């Protein structure tokens, strides 16, 4: 047996039966849910409820406001400077994944598509939220409310994405085992 065959026999290249794919899916959505517009969620929570200590709460709120402003400027800059090019590249990759996955039956491309489409939706939602926060110059409690709403929407997208991916993965695994291979 040659090296190439040994590696691909050891590492199952079928995505939906591979434990690493499911771990990557869980880490992807966990990270996406934790970093709201690039701001760690614990920072938002610390700013919202830092006990009765007003000095500590004020410092936490200042830090959160500064971090959100930095991340919003970063997101809007990337959108302005590279938005059209990124849109074209992402659309190309997702179209290639659809064609390879469903026309040519490649599981890996299906997995990339099922990871990529919801993340593209989250990116668009993040741009929209960043623009809204920037336009309204939100700080303090209104900003926290907006971040809560954004995070909830991201979590709903994540739950739907995980559900659809799990259903498609189970279907694929059952189809392969029914065919005997």
mmCIF file with all atom_site columns, N, CA, C and O in Angstrom, residues 3-44:
data_model
loop_
_atom_site.group_PDB
_atom_site.id
_atom_site.type_symbol
_atom_site.label_atom_id
_atom_site.label_alt_id
_atom_site.label_comp_id
_atom_site.label_asym_id
_atom_site.label_entity_id
_atom_site.label_seq_id
_atom_site.pdbx_PDB_ins_code
_atom_site.Cartn_x
_atom_site.Cartn_y
_atom_site.Cartn_z
_atom_site.occupancy
_atom_site.B_iso_or_equiv
_atom_site.pdbx_formal_charge
_atom_site.auth_seq_id
_atom_site.auth_comp_id
_atom_site.auth_asym_id
_atom_site.auth_atom_id
_atom_site.pdbx_PDB_model_num
ATOM 1   N N  . UNK A 1 3  ? 1.731   5.441  0.397  1.00 0.00 ? 3  UNK A N  1
ATOM 2   C CA . UNK A 1 3  ? 1.517   6.473  1.430  1.00 0.00 ? 3  UNK A CA 1
ATOM 3   C C  . UNK A 1 3  ? 0.198   7.203  1.241  1.00 0.00 ? 3  UNK A C  1
ATOM 4   O O  . UNK A 1 3  ? -0.537  7.429  2.195  1.00 0.00 ? 3  UNK A O  1
ATOM 5   N N  . UNK A 1 4  ? -0.112  7.566  0.014  1.00 0.00 ? 4  UNK A N  1
ATOM 6   C CA . UNK A 1 4  ? -1.334  8.308  -0.302 1.00 0.00 ? 4  UNK A CA 1
ATOM 7   C C  . UNK A 1 4  ? -2.576  7.527  0.132  1.00 0.00 ? 4  UNK A C  1
ATOM 8   O O  . UNK A 1 4  ? -3.481  8.060  0.757  1.00 0.00 ? 4  UNK A O  1
ATOM 9   N N  . UNK A 1 5  ? -2.633  6.248  -0.206 1.00 0.00 ? 5  UNK A N  1
ATOM 10  C CA . UNK A 1 5  ? -3.780  5.408  0.162  1.00 0.00 ? 5  UNK A CA 1
ATOM 11  C C  . UNK A 1 5  ? -3.887  5.266  1.672  1.00 0.00 ? 5  UNK A C  1
ATOM 12  O O  . UNK A 1 5  ? -4.987  5.292  2.228  1.00 0.00 ? 5  UNK A O  1
ATOM 13  N N  . UNK A 1 6  ? -2.768  5.113  2.336  1.00 0.00 ? 6  UNK A N  1
ATOM 14  C CA . UNK A 1 6  ? -2.765  4.965  3.792  1.00 0.00 ? 6  UNK A CA 1
ATOM 15  C C  . UNK A 1 6  ? -3.324  6.205  4.477  1.00 0.00 ? 6  UNK A C  1
ATOM 16  O O  . UNK A 1 6  ? -4.147  6.096  5.391  1.00 0.00 ? 6  UNK A O  1
ATOM 17  N N  . UNK A 1 7  ? -2.900  7.373  4.039  1.00 0.00 ? 7  UNK A N  1
ATOM 18  C CA . UNK A 1 7  ? -3.370  8.620  4.646  1.00 0.00 ? 7  UNK A CA 1
ATOM 19  C C  . UNK A 1 7  ? -4.869  8.778  4.442  1.00 0.00 ? 7  UNK A C  1
ATOM 20  O O  . UNK A 1 7  ? -5.606  9.077  5.392  1.00 0.00 ? 7  UNK A O  1
ATOM 21  N N  . UNK A 1 8  ? -5.360  8.571  3.239  1.00 0.00 ? 8  UNK A N  1
ATOM 22  C CA . UNK A 1 8  ? -6.783  8.770  2.971  1.00 0.00 ? 8  UNK A CA 1
ATOM 23  C C  . UNK A 1 8  ? -7.655  7.650  3.528  1.00 0.00 ? 8  UNK A C  1
ATOM 24  O O  . UNK A 1 8  ? -8.846  7.834  3.716  1.00 0.00 ? 8  UNK A O  1
ATOM 25  N N  . UNK A 1 9  ? -7.054  6.508  3.822  1.00 0.00 ? 9  UNK A N  1
ATOM 26  C CA . UNK A 1 9  ? -7.795  5.459  4.505  1.00 0.00 ? 9  UNK A CA 1
ATOM 27  C C  . UNK A 1 9  ? -7.900  5.782  5.995  1.00 0.00 ? 9  UNK A C  1
ATOM 28  O O  . UNK A 1 9  ? -8.920  5.528  6.623  1.00 0.00 ? 9  UNK A O  1
ATOM 29  N N  . UNK A 1 10 ? -6.843  6.364  6.551  1.00 0.00 ? 10 UNK A N  1
ATOM 30  C CA . UNK A 1 10 ? -6.831  6.736  7.966  1.00 0.00 ? 10 UNK A CA 1
ATOM 31  C C  . UNK A 1 10 ? -7.726  7.937  8.233  1.00 0.00 ? 10 UNK A C  1
ATOM 32  O O  . UNK A 1 10 ? -8.476  7.956  9.202  1.00 0.00 ? 10 UNK A O  1
ATOM 33  N N  . UNK A 1 11 ? -7.640  8.933  7.385  1.00 0.00 ? 11 UNK A N  1
ATOM 34  C CA . UNK A 1 11 ? -8.451  10.145 7.532  1.00 0.00 ? 11 UNK A CA 1
ATOM 35  C C  . UNK A 1 11 ? -9.649  9.995  6.603  1.00 0.00 ? 11 UNK A C  1
ATOM 36  O O  . UNK A 1 11 ? -9.509  10.061 5.389  1.00 0.00 ? 11 UNK A O  1
ATOM 37  N N  . UNK A 1 12 ? -10.797 9.797  7.189  1.00 0.00 ? 12 UNK A N  1
ATOM 38  C CA . UNK A 1 12 ? -12.016 9.625  6.401  1.00 0.00 ? 12 UNK A CA 1
ATOM 39  C C  . UNK A 1 12 ? -12.356 10.937 5.710  1.00 0.00 ? 12 UNK A C  1
ATOM 40  O O  . UNK A 1 12 ? -12.634 11.936 6.361  1.00 0.00 ? 12 UNK A O  1
ATOM 41  N N  . UNK A 1 13 ? -12.326 10.955 4.405  1.00 0.00 ? 13 UNK A N  1
ATOM 42  C CA . UNK A 1 13 ? -12.576 12.191 3.660  1.00 0.00 ? 13 UNK A CA 1
ATOM 43  C C  . UNK A 1 13 ? -14.065 12.446 3.444  1.00 0.00 ? 13 UNK A C  1
ATOM 44  O O  . UNK A 1 13 ? -14.441 13.448 2.880  1.00 0.00 ? 13 UNK A O  1
ATOM 45  N N  . UNK A 1 14 ? -14.904 11.537 3.895  1.00 0.00 ? 14 UNK A N  1
ATOM 46  C CA . UNK A 1 14 ? -16.340 11.790 3.848  1.00 0.00 ? 14 UNK A CA 1
ATOM 47  C C  . UNK A 1 14 ? -16.665 12.690 5.027  1.00 0.00 ? 14 UNK A C  1
ATOM 48  O O  . UNK A 1 14 ? -16.552 12.289 6.172  1.00 0.00 ? 14 UNK A O  1
ATOM 49  N N  . UNK A 1 15 ? -17.082 13.883 4.769  1.00 0.00 ? 15 UNK A N  1
ATOM 50  C CA . UNK A 1 15 ? -17.232 14.900 5.801  1.00 0.00 ? 15 UNK A CA 1
ATOM 51  C C  . UNK A 1 15 ? -18.254 14.543 6.864  1.00 0.00 ? 15 UNK A C  1
ATOM 52  O O  . UNK A 1 15 ? -18.014 14.722 8.050  1.00 0.00 ? 15 UNK A O  1
ATOM 53  N N  . UNK A 1 16 ? -19.416 14.066 6.472  1.00 0.00 ? 16 UNK A N  1
ATOM 54  C CA . UNK A 1 16 ? -20.513 13.920 7.415  1.00 0.00 ? 16 UNK A CA 1
ATOM 55  C C  . UNK A 1 16 ? -20.357 12.718 8.341  1.00 0.00 ? 16 UNK A C  1
ATOM 56  O O  . UNK A 1 16 ? -21.070 12.597 9.325  1.00 0.00 ? 16 UNK A O  1
ATOM 57  N N  . UNK A 1 17 ? -19.444 11.810 8.036  1.00 0.00 ? 17 UNK A N  1
ATOM 58  C CA . UNK A 1 17 ? -19.186 10.695 8.938  1.00 0.00 ? 17 UNK A CA 1
ATOM 59  C C  . UNK A 1 17 ? -17.906 10.929 9.733  1.00 0.00 ? 17 UNK A C  1
ATOM 60  O O  . UNK A 1 17 ? -17.488 10.078 10.512 1.00 0.00 ? 17 UNK A O  1
ATOM 61  N N  . UNK A 1 18 ? -17.314 12.084 9.569  1.00 0.00 ? 18 UNK A N  1
ATOM 62  C CA . UNK A 1 18 ? -16.048 12.396 10.214 1.00 0.00 ? 18 UNK A CA 1
ATOM 63  C C  . UNK A 1 18 ? -16.291 13.209 11.481 1.00 0.00 ? 18 UNK A C  1
ATOM 64  O O  . UNK A 1 18 ? -16.911 14.281 11.432 1.00 0.00 ? 18 UNK A O  1
ATOM 65  N N  . UNK A 1 19 ? -15.780 12.722 12.596 1.00 0.00 ? 19 UNK A N  1
ATOM 66  C CA . UNK A 1 19 ? -15.942 13.418 13.871 1.00 0.00 ? 19 UNK A CA 1
ATOM 67  C C  . UNK A 1 19 ? -15.357 14.821 13.813 1.00 0.00 ? 19 UNK A C  1
ATOM 68  O O  . UNK A 1 19 ? -15.916 15.760 14.397 1.00 0.00 ? 19 UNK A O  1
ATOM 69  N N  . UNK A 1 20 ? -14.259 15.013 13.104 1.00 0.00 ? 20 UNK A N  1
ATOM 70  C CA . UNK A 1 20 ? -13.605 16.327 13.037 1.00 0.00 ? 20 UNK A CA 1
ATOM 71  C C  . UNK A 1 20 ? -14.498 17.377 12.384 1.00 0.00 ? 20 UNK A C  1
ATOM 72  O O  . UNK A 1 20 ? -14.451 18.546 12.743 1.00 0.00 ? 20 UNK A O  1
ATOM 73  N N  . UNK A 1 21 ? -15.308 16.970 11.429 1.00 0.00 ? 21 UNK A N  1
ATOM 74  C CA . UNK A 1 21 ? -16.240 17.918 10.811 1.00 0.00 ? 21 UNK A CA 1
ATOM 75  C C  . UNK A 1 21 ? -17.230 18.440 11.847 1.00 0.00 ? 21 UNK A C  1
ATOM 76  O O  . UNK A 1 21 ? -17.507 19.637 11.912 1.00 0.00 ? 21 UNK A O  1
ATOM 77  N N  . UNK A 1 22 ? -17.768 17.557 12.660 1.00 0.00 ? 22 UNK A N  1
ATOM 78  C CA . UNK A 1 22 ? -18.766 17.956 13.654 1.00 0.00 ? 22 UNK A CA 1
ATOM 79  C C  . UNK A 1 22 ? -18.136 18.794 14.763 1.00 0.00 ? 22 UNK A C  1
ATOM 80  O O  . UNK A 1 22 ? -18.774 19.725 15.272 1.00 0.00 ? 22 UNK A O  1
ATOM 81  N N  . UNK A 1 23 ? -16.901 18.485 15.108 1.00 0.00 ? 23 UNK A N  1
ATOM 82  C CA . UNK A 1 23 ? -16.187 19.326 16.078 1.00 0.00 ? 23 UNK A CA 1
ATOM 83  C C  . UNK A 1 23 ? -15.958 20.712 15.486 1.00 0.00 ? 23 UNK A C  1
ATOM 84  O O  . UNK A 1 23 ? -16.175 21.730 16.156 1.00 0.00 ? 23 UNK A O  1
ATOM 85  N N  . UNK A 1 24 ? -15.552 20.768 14.229 1.00 0.00 ? 24 UNK A N  1
ATOM 86  C CA . UNK A 1 24 ? -15.334 22.067 13.571 1.00 0.00 ? 24 UNK A CA 1
ATOM 87  C C  . UNK A 1 24 ? -16.633 22.865 13.489 1.00 0.00 ? 24 UNK A C  1
ATOM 88  O O  . UNK A 1 24 ? -16.642 24.081 13.701 1.00 0.00 ? 24 UNK A O  1
ATOM 89  N N  . UNK A 1 25 ? -17.743 22.189 13.209 1.00 0.00 ? 25 UNK A N  1
ATOM 90  C CA . UNK A 1 25 ? -19.047 22.855 13.153 1.00 0.00 ? 25 UNK A CA 1
ATOM 91  C C  . UNK A 1 25 ? -19.398 23.458 14.512 1.00 0.00 ? 25 UNK A C  1
ATOM 92  O O  . UNK A 1 25 ? -19.825 24.614 14.603 1.00 0.00 ? 25 UNK A O  1
ATOM 93  N N  . UNK A 1 26 ? -19.198 22.687 15.580 1.00 0.00 ? 26 UNK A N  1
ATOM 94  C CA . UNK A 1 26 ? -19.504 23.179 16.933 1.00 0.00 ? 26 UNK A CA 1
ATOM 95  C C  . UNK A 1 26 ? -18.601 24.347 17.316 1.00 0.00 ? 26 UNK A C  1
ATOM 96  O O  . UNK A 1 26 ? -19.074 25.357 17.867 1.00 0.00 ? 26 UNK A O  1
ATOM 97  N N  . UNK A 1 27 ? -17.324 24.259 17.006 1.00 0.00 ? 27 UNK A N  1
ATOM 98  C CA . UNK A 1 27 ? -16.384 25.347 17.329 1.00 0.00 ? 27 UNK A CA 1
ATOM 99  C C  . UNK A 1 27 ? -16.711 26.596 16.515 1.00 0.00 ? 27 UNK A C  1
ATOM 100 O O  . UNK A 1 27 ? -16.672 27.714 17.041 1.00 0.00 ? 27 UNK A O  1
ATOM 101 N N  . UNK A 1 28 ? -17.055 26.409 15.253 1.00 0.00 ? 28 UNK A N  1
ATOM 102 C CA . UNK A 1 28 ? -17.412 27.546 14.397 1.00 0.00 ? 28 UNK A CA 1
ATOM 103 C C  . UNK A 1 28 ? -18.574 28.331 14.995 1.00 0.00 ? 28 UNK A C  1
ATOM 104 O O  . UNK A 1 28 ? -18.503 29.549 15.149 1.00 0.00 ? 28 UNK A O  1
ATOM 105 N N  . UNK A 1 29 ? -19.649 27.630 15.341 1.00 0.00 ? 29 UNK A N  1
ATOM 106 C CA . UNK A 1 29 ? -20.824 28.334 15.852 1.00 0.00 ? 29 UNK A CA 1
ATOM 107 C C  . UNK A 1 29 ? -20.637 28.827 17.279 1.00 0.00 ? 29 UNK A C  1
ATOM 108 O O  . UNK A 1 29 ? -21.181 29.862 17.658 1.00 0.00 ? 29 UNK A O  1
ATOM 109 N N  . UNK A 1 30 ? -19.853 28.132 18.054 1.00 0.00 ? 30 UNK A N  1
ATOM 110 C CA . UNK A 1 30 ? -19.552 28.606 19.405 1.00 0.00 ? 30 UNK A CA 1
ATOM 111 C C  . UNK A 1 30 ? -18.758 29.910 19.351 1.00 0.00 ? 30 UNK A C  1
ATOM 112 O O  . UNK A 1 30 ? -19.069 30.878 20.052 1.00 0.00 ? 30 UNK A O  1
ATOM 113 N N  . UNK A 1 31 ? -17.756 29.950 18.490 1.00 0.00 ? 31 UNK A N  1
ATOM 114 C CA . UNK A 1 31 ? -16.942 31.162 18.334 1.00 0.00 ? 31 UNK A CA 1
ATOM 115 C C  . UNK A 1 31 ? -17.750 32.311 17.745 1.00 0.00 ? 31 UNK A C  1
ATOM 116 O O  . UNK A 1 31 ? -17.635 33.451 18.193 1.00 0.00 ? 31 UNK A O  1
ATOM 117 N N  . UNK A 1 32 ? -18.572 31.998 16.749 1.00 0.00 ? 32 UNK A N  1
ATOM 118 C CA . UNK A 1 32 ? -19.389 33.026 16.117 1.00 0.00 ? 32 UNK A CA 1
ATOM 119 C C  . UNK A 1 32 ? -20.371 33.632 17.107 1.00 0.00 ? 32 UNK A C  1
ATOM 120 O O  . UNK A 1 32 ? -20.612 34.835 17.102 1.00 0.00 ? 32 UNK A O  1
ATOM 121 N N  . UNK A 1 33 ? -20.900 32.799 17.980 1.00 0.00 ? 33 UNK A N  1
ATOM 122 C CA . UNK A 1 33 ? -21.846 33.281 18.985 1.00 0.00 ? 33 UNK A CA 1
ATOM 123 C C  . UNK A 1 33 ? -21.138 34.049 20.107 1.00 0.00 ? 33 UNK A C  1
ATOM 124 O O  . UNK A 1 33 ? -21.714 34.959 20.693 1.00 0.00 ? 33 UNK A O  1
ATOM 125 N N  . UNK A 1 34 ? -19.906 33.684 20.398 1.00 0.00 ? 34 UNK A N  1
ATOM 126 C CA . UNK A 1 34 ? -19.177 34.347 21.490 1.00 0.00 ? 34 UNK A CA 1
ATOM 127 C C  . UNK A 1 34 ? -18.641 35.722 21.086 1.00 0.00 ? 34 UNK A C  1
ATOM 128 O O  . UNK A 1 34 ? -18.647 36.651 21.886 1.00 0.00 ? 34 UNK A O  1
ATOM 129 N N  . UNK A 1 35 ? -18.186 35.848 19.854 1.00 0.00 ? 35 UNK A N  1
ATOM 130 C CA . UNK A 1 35 ? -17.634 37.127 19.383 1.00 0.00 ? 35 UNK A CA 1
ATOM 131 C C  . UNK A 1 35 ? -18.694 37.862 18.582 1.00 0.00 ? 35 UNK A C  1
ATOM 132 O O  . UNK A 1 35 ? -18.885 37.610 17.404 1.00 0.00 ? 35 UNK A O  1
ATOM 133 N N  . UNK A 1 36 ? -19.397 38.768 19.229 1.00 0.00 ? 36 UNK A N  1
ATOM 134 C CA . UNK A 1 36 ? -20.461 39.541 18.598 1.00 0.00 ? 36 UNK A CA 1
ATOM 135 C C  . UNK A 1 36 ? -19.833 40.769 17.967 1.00 0.00 ? 36 UNK A C  1
ATOM 136 O O  . UNK A 1 36 ? -19.316 41.637 18.677 1.00 0.00 ? 36 UNK A O  1
ATOM 137 N N  . UNK A 1 37 ? -19.839 40.851 16.650 1.00 0.00 ? 37 UNK A N  1
ATOM 138 C CA . UNK A 1 37 ? -19.169 41.909 15.894 1.00 0.00 ? 37 UNK A CA 1
ATOM 139 C C  . UNK A 1 37 ? -17.687 41.990 16.255 1.00 0.00 ? 37 UNK A C  1
ATOM 140 O O  . UNK A 1 37 ? -17.084 43.051 16.221 1.00 0.00 ? 37 UNK A O  1
ATOM 141 N N  . UNK A 1 38 ? -17.110 40.881 16.641 1.00 0.00 ? 38 UNK A N  1
ATOM 142 C CA . UNK A 1 38 ? -15.701 40.847 17.007 1.00 0.00 ? 38 UNK A CA 1
ATOM 143 C C  . UNK A 1 38 ? -15.433 41.197 18.462 1.00 0.00 ? 38 UNK A C  1
ATOM 144 O O  . UNK A 1 38 ? -14.291 41.212 18.890 1.00 0.00 ? 38 UNK A O  1
ATOM 145 N N  . UNK A 1 39 ? -16.476 41.461 19.214 1.00 0.00 ? 39 UNK A N  1
ATOM 146 C CA . UNK A 1 39 ? -16.331 41.827 20.628 1.00 0.00 ? 39 UNK A CA 1
ATOM 147 C C  . UNK A 1 39 ? -16.668 40.596 21.470 1.00 0.00 ? 39 UNK A C  1
ATOM 148 O O  . UNK A 1 39 ? -17.740 40.013 21.299 1.00 0.00 ? 39 UNK A O  1
ATOM 149 N N  . UNK A 1 40 ? -15.770 40.207 22.389 1.00 0.00 ? 40 UNK A N  1
ATOM 150 C CA . UNK A 1 40 ? -16.069 39.044 23.238 1.00 0.00 ? 40 UNK A CA 1
ATOM 151 C C  . UNK A 1 40 ? -17.337 39.268 24.060 1.00 0.00 ? 40 UNK A C  1
ATOM 152 O O  . UNK A 1 40 ? -17.532 40.347 24.631 1.00 0.00 ? 40 UNK A O  1
ATOM 153 N N  . UNK A 1 41 ? -18.193 38.261 24.110 1.00 0.00 ? 41 UNK A N  1
ATOM 154 C CA . UNK A 1 41 ? -19.482 38.399 24.770 1.00 0.00 ? 41 UNK A CA 1
ATOM 155 C C  . UNK A 1 41 ? -19.341 38.658 26.270 1.00 0.00 ? 41 UNK A C  1
ATOM 156 O O  . UNK A 1 41 ? -20.136 39.369 26.866 1.00 0.00 ? 41 UNK A O  1
ATOM 157 N N  . UNK A 1 42 ? -18.291 38.087 26.884 1.00 0.00 ? 42 UNK A N  1
ATOM 158 C CA . UNK A 1 42 ? -18.108 38.319 28.311 1.00 0.00 ? 42 UNK A CA 1
ATOM 159 C C  . UNK A 1 42 ? -17.838 39.793 28.603 1.00 0.00 ? 42 UNK A C  1
ATOM 160 O O  . UNK A 1 42 ? -18.200 40.303 29.671 1.00 0.00 ? 42 UNK A O  1
ATOM 161 N N  . UNK A 1 43 ? -17.258 40.508 27.661 1.00 0.00 ? 43 UNK A N  1
ATOM 162 C CA . UNK A 1 43 ? -17.024 41.945 27.819 1.00 0.00 ? 43 UNK A CA 1
ATOM 163 C C  . UNK A 1 43 ? -18.353 42.705 27.850 1.00 0.00 ? 43 UNK A C  1
ATOM 164 O O  . UNK A 1 43 ? -18.539 43.632 28.637 1.00 0.00 ? 43 UNK A O  1
ATOM 165 N N  . UNK A 1 44 ? -19.291 42.287 27.003 1.00 0.00 ? 44 UNK A N  1
ATOM 166 C CA . UNK A 1 44 ? -20.615 42.913 26.978 1.00 0.00 ? 44 UNK A CA 1
ATOM 167 C C  . UNK A 1 44 ? -21.348 42.626 28.283 1.00 0.00 ? 44 UNK A C  1
ATOM 168 O O  . UNK A 1 44 ? -21.948 43.530 28.879 1.00 0.00 ? 44 UNK A O  1
#
